[in-house]
mmCIF file with all atom_site columns, C-alpha atoms in Angstrom:
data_model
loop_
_atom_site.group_PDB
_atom_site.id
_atom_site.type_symbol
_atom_site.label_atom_id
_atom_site.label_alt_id
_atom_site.label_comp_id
_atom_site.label_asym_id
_atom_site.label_entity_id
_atom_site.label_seq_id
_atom_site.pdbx_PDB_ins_code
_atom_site.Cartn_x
_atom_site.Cartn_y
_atom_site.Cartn_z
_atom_site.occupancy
_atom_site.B_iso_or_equiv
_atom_site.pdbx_formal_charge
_atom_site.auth_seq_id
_atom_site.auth_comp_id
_atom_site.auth_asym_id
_atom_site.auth_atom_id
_atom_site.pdbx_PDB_model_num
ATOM 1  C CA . UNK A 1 1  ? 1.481   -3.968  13.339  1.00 0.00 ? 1  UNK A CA 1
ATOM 2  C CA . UNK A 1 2  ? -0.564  -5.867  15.853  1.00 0.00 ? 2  UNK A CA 1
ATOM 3  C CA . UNK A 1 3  ? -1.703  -3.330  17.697  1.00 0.00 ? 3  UNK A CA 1
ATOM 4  C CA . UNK A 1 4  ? -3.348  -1.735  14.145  1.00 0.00 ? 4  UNK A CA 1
ATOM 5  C CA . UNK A 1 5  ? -4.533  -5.380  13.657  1.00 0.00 ? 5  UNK A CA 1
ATOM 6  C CA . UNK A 1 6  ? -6.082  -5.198  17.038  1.00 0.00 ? 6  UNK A CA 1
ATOM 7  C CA . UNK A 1 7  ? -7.831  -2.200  16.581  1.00 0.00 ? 7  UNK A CA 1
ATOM 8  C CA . UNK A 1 8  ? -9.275  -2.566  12.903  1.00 0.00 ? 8  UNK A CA 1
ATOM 9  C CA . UNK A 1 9  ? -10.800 -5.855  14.750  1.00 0.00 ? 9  UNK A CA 1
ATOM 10 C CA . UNK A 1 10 ? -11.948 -4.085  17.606  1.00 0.00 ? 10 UNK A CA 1
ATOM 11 C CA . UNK A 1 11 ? -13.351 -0.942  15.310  1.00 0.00 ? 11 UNK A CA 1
ATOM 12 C CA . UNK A 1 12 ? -15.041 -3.552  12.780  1.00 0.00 ? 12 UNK A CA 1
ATOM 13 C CA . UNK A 1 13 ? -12.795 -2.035  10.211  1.00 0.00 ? 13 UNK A CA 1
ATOM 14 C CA . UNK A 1 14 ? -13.369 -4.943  6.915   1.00 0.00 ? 14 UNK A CA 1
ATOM 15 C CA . UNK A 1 15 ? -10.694 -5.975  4.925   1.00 0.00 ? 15 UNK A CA 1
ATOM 16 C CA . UNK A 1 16 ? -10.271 -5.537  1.453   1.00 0.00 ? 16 UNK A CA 1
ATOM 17 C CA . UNK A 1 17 ? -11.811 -9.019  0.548   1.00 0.00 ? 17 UNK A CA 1
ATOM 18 C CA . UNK A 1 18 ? -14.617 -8.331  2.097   1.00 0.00 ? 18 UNK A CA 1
ATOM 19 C CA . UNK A 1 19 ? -15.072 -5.286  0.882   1.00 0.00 ? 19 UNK A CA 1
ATOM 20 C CA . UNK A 1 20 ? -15.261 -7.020  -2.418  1.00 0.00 ? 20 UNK A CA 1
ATOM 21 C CA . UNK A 1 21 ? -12.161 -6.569  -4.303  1.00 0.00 ? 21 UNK A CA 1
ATOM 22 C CA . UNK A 1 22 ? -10.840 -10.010 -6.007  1.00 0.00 ? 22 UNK A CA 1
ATOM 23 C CA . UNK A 1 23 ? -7.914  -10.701 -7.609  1.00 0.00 ? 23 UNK A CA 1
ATOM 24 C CA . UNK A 1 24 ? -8.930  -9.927  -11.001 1.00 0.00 ? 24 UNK A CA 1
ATOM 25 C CA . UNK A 1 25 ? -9.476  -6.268  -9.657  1.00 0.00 ? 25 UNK A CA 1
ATOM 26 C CA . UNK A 1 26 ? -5.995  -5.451  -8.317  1.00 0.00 ? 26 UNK A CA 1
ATOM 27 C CA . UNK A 1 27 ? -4.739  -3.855  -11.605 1.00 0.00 ? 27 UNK A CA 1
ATOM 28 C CA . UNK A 1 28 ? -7.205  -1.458  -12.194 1.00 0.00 ? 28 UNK A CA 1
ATOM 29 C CA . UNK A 1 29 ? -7.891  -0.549  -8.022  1.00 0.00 ? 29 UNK A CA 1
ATOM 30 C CA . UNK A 1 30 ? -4.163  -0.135  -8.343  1.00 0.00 ? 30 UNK A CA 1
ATOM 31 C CA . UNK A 1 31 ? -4.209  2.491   -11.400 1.00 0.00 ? 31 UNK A CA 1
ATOM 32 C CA . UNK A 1 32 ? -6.671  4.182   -9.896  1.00 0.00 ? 32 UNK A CA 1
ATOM 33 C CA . UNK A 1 33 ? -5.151  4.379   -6.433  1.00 0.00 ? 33 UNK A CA 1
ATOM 34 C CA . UNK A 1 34 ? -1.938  6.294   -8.477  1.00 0.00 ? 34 UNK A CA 1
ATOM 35 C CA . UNK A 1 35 ? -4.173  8.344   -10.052 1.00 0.00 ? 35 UNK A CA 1
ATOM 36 C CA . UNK A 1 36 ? -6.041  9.233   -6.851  1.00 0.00 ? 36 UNK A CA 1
ATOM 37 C CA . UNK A 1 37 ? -5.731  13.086  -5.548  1.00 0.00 ? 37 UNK A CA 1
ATOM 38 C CA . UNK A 1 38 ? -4.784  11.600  -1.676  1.00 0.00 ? 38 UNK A CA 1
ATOM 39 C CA . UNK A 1 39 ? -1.482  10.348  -3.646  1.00 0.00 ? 39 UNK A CA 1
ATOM 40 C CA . UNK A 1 40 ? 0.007   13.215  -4.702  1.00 0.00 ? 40 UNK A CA 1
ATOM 41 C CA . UNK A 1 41 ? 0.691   14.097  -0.950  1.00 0.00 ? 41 UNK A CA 1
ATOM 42 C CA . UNK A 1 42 ? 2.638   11.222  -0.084  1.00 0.00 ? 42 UNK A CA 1
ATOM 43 C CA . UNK A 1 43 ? 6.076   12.308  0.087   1.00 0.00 ? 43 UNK A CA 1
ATOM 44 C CA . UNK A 1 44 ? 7.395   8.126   -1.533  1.00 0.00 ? 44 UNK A CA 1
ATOM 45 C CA . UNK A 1 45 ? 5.833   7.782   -4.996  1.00 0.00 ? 45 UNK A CA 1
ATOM 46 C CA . UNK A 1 46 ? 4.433   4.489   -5.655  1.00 0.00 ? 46 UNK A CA 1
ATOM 47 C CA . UNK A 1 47 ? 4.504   3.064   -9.009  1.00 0.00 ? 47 UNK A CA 1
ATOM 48 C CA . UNK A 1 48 ? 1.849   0.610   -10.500 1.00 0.00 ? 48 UNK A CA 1
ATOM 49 C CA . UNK A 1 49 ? 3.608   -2.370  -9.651  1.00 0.00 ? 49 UNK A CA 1
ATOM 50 C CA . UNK A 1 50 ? 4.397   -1.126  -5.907  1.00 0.00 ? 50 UNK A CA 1
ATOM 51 C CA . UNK A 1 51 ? 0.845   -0.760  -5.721  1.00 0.00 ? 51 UNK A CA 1
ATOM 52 C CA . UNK A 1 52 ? -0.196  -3.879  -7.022  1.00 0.00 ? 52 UNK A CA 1
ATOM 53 C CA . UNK A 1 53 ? 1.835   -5.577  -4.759  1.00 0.00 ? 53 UNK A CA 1
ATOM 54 C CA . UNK A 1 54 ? -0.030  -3.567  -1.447  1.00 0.00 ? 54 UNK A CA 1
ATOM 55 C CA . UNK A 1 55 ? -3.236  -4.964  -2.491  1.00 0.00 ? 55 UNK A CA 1
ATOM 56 C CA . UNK A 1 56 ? -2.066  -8.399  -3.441  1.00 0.00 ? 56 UNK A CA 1
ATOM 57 C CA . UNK A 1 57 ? -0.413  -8.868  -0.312  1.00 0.00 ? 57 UNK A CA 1
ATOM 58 C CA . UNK A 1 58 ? -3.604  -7.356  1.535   1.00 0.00 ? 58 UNK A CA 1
ATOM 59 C CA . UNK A 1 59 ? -5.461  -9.645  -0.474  1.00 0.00 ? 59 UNK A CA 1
ATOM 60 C CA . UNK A 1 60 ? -3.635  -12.757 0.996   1.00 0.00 ? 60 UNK A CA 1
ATOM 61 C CA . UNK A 1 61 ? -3.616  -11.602 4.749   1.00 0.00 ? 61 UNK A CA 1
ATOM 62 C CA . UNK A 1 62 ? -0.170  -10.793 4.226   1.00 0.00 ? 62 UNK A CA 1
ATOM 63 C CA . UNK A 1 63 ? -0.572  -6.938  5.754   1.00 0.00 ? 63 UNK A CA 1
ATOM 64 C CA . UNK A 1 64 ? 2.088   -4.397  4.752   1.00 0.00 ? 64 UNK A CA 1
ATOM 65 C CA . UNK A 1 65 ? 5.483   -5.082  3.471   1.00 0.00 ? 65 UNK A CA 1
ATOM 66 C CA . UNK A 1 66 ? 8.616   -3.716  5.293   1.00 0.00 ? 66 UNK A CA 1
ATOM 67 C CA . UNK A 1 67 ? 10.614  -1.415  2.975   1.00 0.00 ? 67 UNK A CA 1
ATOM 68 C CA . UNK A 1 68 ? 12.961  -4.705  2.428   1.00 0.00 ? 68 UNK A CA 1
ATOM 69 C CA . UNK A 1 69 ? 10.023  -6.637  0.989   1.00 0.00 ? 69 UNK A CA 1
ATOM 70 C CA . UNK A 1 70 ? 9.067   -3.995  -1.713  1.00 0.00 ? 70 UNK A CA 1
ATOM 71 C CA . UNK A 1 71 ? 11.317  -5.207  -4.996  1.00 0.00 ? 71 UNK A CA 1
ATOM 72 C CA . UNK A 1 72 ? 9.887   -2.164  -7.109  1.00 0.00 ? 72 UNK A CA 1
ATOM 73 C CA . UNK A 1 73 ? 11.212  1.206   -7.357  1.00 0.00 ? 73 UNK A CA 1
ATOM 74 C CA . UNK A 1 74 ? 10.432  4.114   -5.668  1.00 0.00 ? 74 UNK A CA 1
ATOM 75 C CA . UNK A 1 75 ? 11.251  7.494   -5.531  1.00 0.00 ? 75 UNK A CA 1
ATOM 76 C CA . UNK A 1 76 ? 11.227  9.887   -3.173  1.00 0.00 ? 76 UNK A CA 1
ATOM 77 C CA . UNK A 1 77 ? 9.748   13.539  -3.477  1.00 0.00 ? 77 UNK A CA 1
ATOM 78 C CA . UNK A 1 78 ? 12.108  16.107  -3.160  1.00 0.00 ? 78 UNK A CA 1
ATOM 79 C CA . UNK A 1 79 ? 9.667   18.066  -0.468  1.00 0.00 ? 79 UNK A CA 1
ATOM 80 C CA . UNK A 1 80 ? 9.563   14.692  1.302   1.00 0.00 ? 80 UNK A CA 1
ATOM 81 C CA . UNK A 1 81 ? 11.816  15.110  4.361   1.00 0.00 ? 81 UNK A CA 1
ATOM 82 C CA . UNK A 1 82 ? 11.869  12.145  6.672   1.00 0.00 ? 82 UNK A CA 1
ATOM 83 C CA . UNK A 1 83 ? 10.725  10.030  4.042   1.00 0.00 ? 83 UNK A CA 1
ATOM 84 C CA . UNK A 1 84 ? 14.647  9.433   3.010   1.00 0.00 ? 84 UNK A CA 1
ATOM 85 C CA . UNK A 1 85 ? 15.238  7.642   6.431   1.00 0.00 ? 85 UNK A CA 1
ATOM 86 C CA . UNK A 1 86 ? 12.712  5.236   5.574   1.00 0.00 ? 86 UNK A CA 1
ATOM 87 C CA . UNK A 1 87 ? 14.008  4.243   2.167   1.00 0.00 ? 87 UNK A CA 1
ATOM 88 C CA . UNK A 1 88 ? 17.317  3.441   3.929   1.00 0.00 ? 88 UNK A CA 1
#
């Protein structure tokens, strides 16, 4: 995870916040995000609330939760492969 941090600093990459998304925002960017096309190839589906809790945890600085930290459902595409090893 640090060396991602690293390199979105050393790229420039801007965070979310900056971007402009605000709290308030996080339900809808979330709906859309499930709705997106990019979605349907990601072999763990994540739900509304899964989502919401991505952004509100990039929101805070937080970064990405480990699969212990996510307390919604998910469910795993049957094409999905290796995916099952990371819900374990």
């Amino acid at each position: 995870v640090d060396l991602v941090r690293g390199l979105c600093r050393d790229l420039g990459v801007r965070s979310l916040r900056a971007l402009g998304l605000e709290e308030g925002m996080v339900v809808e960017a979330a709906r859309k995000a499930a709705n997106a096309s990019s979605m349907k190839g990601n072999p763990v589906v994540l739900g509304q609330e899964c989502l919401e809790g991505i952004l509100a945890r990039a929101l805070d600085g937080r970064g990405a939760a480990s699969r212990s930290q996510v307390s919604a459902p998910v469910e795993v595409r049957a094409e999905a492969g290796g995916a099952q090893e990371w819900l374990r």
